[in-house]
Amino acid sequence: MADARTPPRTRSGGPDRPRGGGRAGAAARAAATPRRRASHSLEAVVSEAVALLDEAGESAMTFRALAARLGGGVGSIYWYVSSKDELVDLAADHVLGSVLAATEGRTDAEDPLEDVRATAVAFFDAVVVRPWLGARFLGTTEQQPNGMLYYERLGQQVMRLGMPPRQSFEAVSAVLGFVVGTAADLGRQPAAPTKDGVVPERDGDLGAALAQWRAMDRQEFPFVHFILDEFAAHDDGEQFRAGLDLLLAGIRLSADRFRA
């Protein structure tokens, strides 16, 4: 079993270490087809890909756009990767390395669920500002060693609760599903611009929803009116953490039953 404290896998590379379709595939292509040496490194390609994905999303991440930012030709990117999918997986793994670094010391708290919570919150904070990241988490094991290390780190803390394999797997899956689903929803792309070119603000969306909810019949929607003021003033981050705490409380109850 991997050590939960294993540091994130870093990727170093340059013209002498081509990538694409896995390390073996890249090496085979390089041997079969001599190519002009790239003028930048794998690290530069991946870092700039992350920046482009953050700014414009996955749909705008093309090799042509990336090459323009790097100041080279499209062919220089193919020196390292064989496809956009592979590059986005590498970009996701690059970001996951920072999540691992942020949770490096969260592996030995007296209460394992404290470490689970801290590890989950760090991942949430990364995904909520990068909607593309959640969809790519653990896309491919080969291209995402940091993703597997994160999954292992989270799983080892759940193992400390003493539940059987099935319940441990379900607990980790529930936590990750809640983190990714909530973060992806909060970080979704903004609404399309109006005819005047104005992009609606998220607060504007909330105001419109509040107006609709207030107009609903109190007899038919008593719960909506019951929580309306809380909905109007809620903070998304606080709401996520409250939901995570409820989920972890359920996992604790399940673990307690197996220890009883």
Short mmCIF file of C-alpha atoms in Angstrom, two decimals:
data_model
loop_
_atom_site.label_atom_id
_atom_site.label_comp_id
_atom_site.label_asym_id
_atom_site.label_seq_id
_atom_site.Cartn_x
_atom_site.Cartn_y
_atom_site.Cartn_z
CA MET A 1 0.00 0.00 0.00
CA ALA A 2 1.29 3.45 -0.79
CA ASP A 3 2.29 5.65 2.11
CA ALA A 4 -0.32 8.39 2.58
CA ARG A 5 2.52 10.81 3.22
CA THR A 6 4.15 10.15 -0.14
CA PRO A 7 4.98 13.53 -1.72
CA PRO A 8 3.25 14.52 -4.96
CA ARG A 9 4.77 13.21 -8.13
CA THR A 10 6.38 16.03 -10.04
CA ARG A 11 6.86 15.99 -13.76
CA SER A 12 10.09 17.20 -15.20
CA GLY A 13 10.76 17.15 -18.84
CA GLY A 14 12.41 18.82 -21.75
CA PRO A 15 13.32 18.12 -25.34
CA ASP A 16 15.07 14.91 -24.33
CA ARG A 17 11.97 13.46 -22.67
CA PRO A 18 9.08 13.47 -25.15
CA ARG A 19 5.61 12.51 -23.96
CA GLY A 20 2.39 11.34 -25.52
CA GLY A 21 0.24 8.24 -25.16
CA GLY A 22 2.27 7.29 -22.11
CA ARG A 23 6.02 7.34 -21.73
CA ALA A 24 6.61 4.16 -23.69
CA GLY A 25 4.42 5.34 -26.56
CA ALA A 26 6.16 8.68 -26.78
CA ALA A 27 9.58 7.06 -26.78
CA ALA A 28 8.57 4.67 -29.54
CA ARG A 29 7.25 7.47 -31.73
CA ALA A 30 10.34 9.54 -31.16
CA ALA A 31 12.56 6.64 -32.20
CA ALA A 32 10.50 5.87 -35.28
CA THR A 33 10.08 9.46 -36.47
CA PRO A 34 12.90 11.93 -35.81
CA ARG A 35 11.46 15.31 -34.95
CA ARG A 36 12.74 18.79 -34.48
CA ARG A 37 13.55 19.48 -30.84
CA ALA A 38 10.97 21.54 -28.96
CA SER A 39 12.00 24.95 -27.71
CA HIS A 40 10.17 24.67 -24.38
CA SER A 41 9.78 22.09 -21.62
CA LEU A 42 6.99 19.75 -20.64
CA GLU A 43 6.59 21.76 -17.43
CA ALA A 44 6.07 24.95 -19.45
CA VAL A 45 3.52 23.25 -21.72
CA VAL A 46 1.53 21.84 -18.81
CA SER A 47 1.70 25.05 -16.74
CA GLU A 48 0.49 27.15 -19.66
CA ALA A 49 -2.25 24.61 -20.36
CA VAL A 50 -3.46 25.00 -16.76
CA ALA A 51 -3.51 28.79 -17.17
CA LEU A 52 -5.48 28.54 -20.41
CA LEU A 53 -7.95 26.08 -18.92
CA ASP A 54 -8.46 28.34 -15.91
CA GLU A 55 -9.09 31.37 -18.09
CA ALA A 56 -11.32 29.94 -20.78
CA GLY A 57 -12.30 26.36 -19.96
CA GLU A 58 -11.65 23.08 -21.70
CA SER A 59 -13.50 23.97 -24.90
CA ALA A 60 -11.03 26.81 -25.58
CA MET A 61 -7.95 24.72 -24.82
CA THR A 62 -6.67 23.95 -28.31
CA PHE A 63 -3.13 23.18 -29.35
CA ARG A 64 -3.21 26.22 -31.62
CA ALA A 65 -4.21 28.53 -28.74
CA LEU A 66 -1.62 26.94 -26.47
CA ALA A 67 1.14 27.22 -29.06
CA ALA A 68 0.34 30.93 -29.49
CA ARG A 69 0.80 31.47 -25.76
CA LEU A 70 4.05 29.50 -25.71
CA GLY A 71 5.44 31.30 -28.72
CA GLY A 72 6.05 28.21 -30.82
CA GLY A 73 4.39 25.99 -33.35
CA VAL A 74 1.72 23.36 -32.76
CA GLY A 75 4.25 20.67 -33.63
CA SER A 76 6.33 21.50 -30.57
CA ILE A 77 3.42 20.51 -28.32
CA TYR A 78 3.09 17.15 -30.06
CA TRP A 79 6.66 16.51 -28.99
CA TYR A 80 5.29 15.95 -25.48
CA VAL A 81 1.67 14.81 -25.84
CA SER A 82 -0.34 13.01 -28.47
CA SER A 83 -3.77 14.54 -27.85
CA LYS A 84 -5.73 17.22 -26.05
CA ASP A 85 -7.18 14.61 -23.68
CA GLU A 86 -3.72 13.57 -22.59
CA LEU A 87 -2.66 17.17 -22.06
CA VAL A 88 -5.73 18.02 -19.96
CA ASP A 89 -5.14 14.91 -17.84
CA LEU A 90 -1.56 16.06 -17.27
CA ALA A 91 -2.82 19.55 -16.39
CA ALA A 92 -5.25 18.05 -13.87
CA ASP A 93 -2.46 16.02 -12.32
CA HIS A 94 -0.31 19.14 -12.10
CA VAL A 95 -2.99 20.88 -10.04
CA LEU A 96 -3.58 17.78 -7.91
CA GLY A 97 0.08 17.95 -6.96
CA SER A 98 -0.62 21.24 -5.21
CA VAL A 99 -3.59 19.67 -3.40
CA LEU A 100 -1.31 16.91 -2.13
CA ALA A 101 1.21 19.47 -0.98
CA ALA A 102 -1.51 21.41 0.87
CA THR A 103 -2.62 18.26 2.73
CA GLU A 104 0.83 16.79 3.35
CA GLY A 105 0.53 16.91 7.14
CA ARG A 106 -3.08 15.75 7.35
CA THR A 107 -2.44 12.06 7.94
CA ASP A 108 -2.05 11.53 11.68
CA ALA A 109 -4.73 13.43 13.59
CA GLU A 110 -6.18 11.60 16.58
CA ASP A 111 -9.56 11.70 14.84
CA PRO A 112 -9.19 10.35 11.28
CA LEU A 113 -12.25 12.31 10.15
CA GLU A 114 -10.43 15.56 10.90
CA ASP A 115 -7.88 14.57 8.26
CA VAL A 116 -10.63 13.44 5.88
CA ARG A 117 -12.32 16.82 6.25
CA ALA A 118 -9.13 18.83 5.70
CA THR A 119 -8.19 16.71 2.67
CA ALA A 120 -11.68 17.06 1.20
CA VAL A 121 -11.79 20.84 1.75
CA ALA A 122 -8.43 21.29 0.01
CA PHE A 123 -9.72 19.41 -3.02
CA PHE A 124 -12.96 21.40 -3.00
CA ASP A 125 -11.04 24.67 -2.96
CA ALA A 126 -9.10 23.54 -6.04
CA VAL A 127 -12.12 22.30 -8.00
CA VAL A 128 -14.46 25.22 -7.24
CA VAL A 129 -12.17 27.60 -9.14
CA ARG A 130 -11.43 25.02 -11.83
CA PRO A 131 -14.64 23.33 -13.06
CA TRP A 132 -12.60 21.40 -15.62
CA LEU A 133 -10.60 19.69 -12.87
CA GLY A 134 -13.49 17.76 -11.31
CA ALA A 135 -14.44 16.18 -14.62
CA ARG A 136 -10.85 15.02 -15.13
CA PHE A 137 -10.14 13.61 -11.68
CA LEU A 138 -8.71 10.10 -12.04
CA GLY A 139 -9.42 10.15 -15.77
CA THR A 140 -6.42 7.92 -16.43
CA THR A 141 -4.20 6.33 -13.82
CA GLU A 142 -1.10 6.56 -16.00
CA GLN A 143 -1.38 10.30 -16.55
CA GLN A 144 -2.56 11.11 -13.01
CA PRO A 145 -0.22 9.62 -10.40
CA ASN A 146 -1.01 12.56 -8.10
CA GLY A 147 -4.71 11.77 -8.44
CA MET A 148 -4.10 8.22 -7.26
CA LEU A 149 -1.92 9.47 -4.40
CA TYR A 150 -4.72 11.84 -3.32
CA TYR A 151 -7.28 9.02 -3.51
CA GLU A 152 -4.95 6.81 -1.47
CA ARG A 153 -4.35 9.53 1.11
CA LEU A 154 -8.06 10.04 1.62
CA GLY A 155 -8.71 6.30 1.69
CA GLN A 156 -6.04 5.59 4.29
CA GLN A 157 -7.68 8.02 6.70
CA VAL A 158 -11.03 6.26 6.20
CA MET A 159 -9.30 2.91 6.80
CA ARG A 160 -8.34 4.14 10.27
CA LEU A 161 -12.04 4.13 11.16
CA GLY A 162 -12.02 0.32 11.09
CA MET A 163 -14.88 -0.26 8.65
CA PRO A 164 -14.94 -3.24 6.22
CA PRO A 165 -13.71 -2.72 2.62
CA ARG A 166 -17.14 -2.14 1.11
CA GLN A 167 -18.18 0.50 3.62
CA SER A 168 -14.76 2.17 3.37
CA PHE A 169 -15.05 2.33 -0.40
CA GLU A 170 -18.56 3.73 -0.16
CA ALA A 171 -17.45 6.36 2.36
CA VAL A 172 -14.59 7.60 0.16
CA SER A 173 -16.86 7.60 -2.89
CA ALA A 174 -19.51 9.60 -1.03
CA VAL A 175 -17.00 12.22 0.10
CA LEU A 176 -15.46 12.61 -3.35
CA GLY A 177 -18.86 12.69 -5.02
CA PHE A 178 -20.04 15.44 -2.70
CA VAL A 179 -16.84 17.46 -3.10
CA VAL A 180 -16.66 17.25 -6.89
CA GLY A 181 -20.39 17.65 -7.47
CA THR A 182 -20.78 20.67 -5.20
CA ALA A 183 -17.59 22.37 -6.41
CA ALA A 184 -18.43 21.81 -10.07
CA ASP A 185 -21.89 23.29 -9.56
CA LEU A 186 -20.57 26.36 -7.75
CA GLY A 187 -17.80 26.85 -10.29
CA ARG A 188 -19.96 26.39 -13.35
CA GLN A 189 -19.46 28.76 -16.25
CA PRO A 190 -21.38 32.06 -15.96
CA ALA A 191 -24.53 32.64 -17.94
CA ALA A 192 -24.25 33.69 -21.56
CA PRO A 193 -23.92 37.44 -22.21
CA THR A 194 -27.06 39.44 -22.94
CA LYS A 195 -27.70 41.10 -26.29
CA ASP A 196 -25.80 44.11 -24.93
CA GLY A 197 -22.75 41.96 -24.22
CA VAL A 198 -23.20 42.05 -20.45
CA VAL A 199 -22.48 38.83 -18.53
CA PRO A 200 -25.01 38.37 -15.70
CA GLU A 201 -23.52 38.28 -12.21
CA ARG A 202 -24.06 35.27 -9.95
CA ASP A 203 -25.75 37.60 -7.43
CA GLY A 204 -28.15 38.56 -10.17
CA ASP A 205 -29.02 34.91 -10.68
CA LEU A 206 -29.63 34.55 -6.95
CA GLY A 207 -31.85 37.62 -6.91
CA ALA A 208 -33.95 36.25 -9.74
CA ALA A 209 -34.31 32.91 -7.98
CA LEU A 210 -35.35 34.62 -4.74
CA ALA A 211 -38.03 36.59 -6.55
CA GLN A 212 -39.39 33.39 -8.07
CA TRP A 213 -39.35 31.55 -4.74
CA ARG A 214 -41.11 34.38 -2.92
CA ALA A 215 -43.84 34.30 -5.53
CA MET A 216 -44.54 30.61 -4.91
CA ASP A 217 -47.69 29.63 -3.05
CA ARG A 218 -47.03 29.23 0.70
CA GLN A 219 -49.50 26.39 1.01
CA GLU A 220 -47.90 24.36 -1.77
CA PHE A 221 -44.26 25.22 -0.92
CA PRO A 222 -44.05 25.65 2.88
CA PHE A 223 -40.43 24.50 3.10
CA VAL A 224 -39.29 26.99 0.45
CA HIS A 225 -40.77 29.85 2.46
CA PHE A 226 -39.46 28.38 5.72
CA ILE A 227 -35.81 28.57 4.59
CA LEU A 228 -36.10 31.55 2.25
CA ASP A 229 -34.21 34.01 4.45
CA GLU A 230 -31.38 31.50 4.98
CA PHE A 231 -31.16 30.90 1.25
CA ALA A 232 -31.00 34.64 0.62
CA ALA A 233 -28.05 35.15 2.98
CA HIS A 234 -26.18 31.85 2.63
CA ASP A 235 -22.48 31.57 1.83
CA ASP A 236 -21.61 28.83 -0.66
CA GLY A 237 -18.38 27.85 1.08
CA GLU A 238 -20.01 27.64 4.49
CA GLN A 239 -22.88 25.65 3.04
CA PHE A 240 -20.43 23.16 1.51
CA ARG A 241 -18.60 22.71 4.81
CA ALA A 242 -21.87 22.23 6.69
CA GLY A 243 -22.94 19.58 4.20
CA LEU A 244 -19.56 17.86 4.45
CA ASP A 245 -19.85 17.81 8.24
CA LEU A 246 -23.26 16.14 7.98
CA LEU A 247 -21.82 13.54 5.62
CA LEU A 248 -18.84 12.87 7.90
CA ALA A 249 -21.17 12.55 10.89
CA GLY A 250 -22.99 9.79 9.03
CA ILE A 251 -19.70 8.03 8.27
CA ARG A 252 -18.77 8.26 11.95
CA LEU A 253 -22.05 6.63 12.97
CA SER A 254 -21.46 3.84 10.48
CA ALA A 255 -17.92 3.28 11.78
CA ASP A 256 -19.18 3.26 15.38
CA ARG A 257 -21.61 0.46 14.55
CA PHE A 258 -18.77 -1.75 13.31
CA ARG A 259 -16.68 -1.03 16.40
CA ALA A 260 -19.55 -1.72 18.80
#
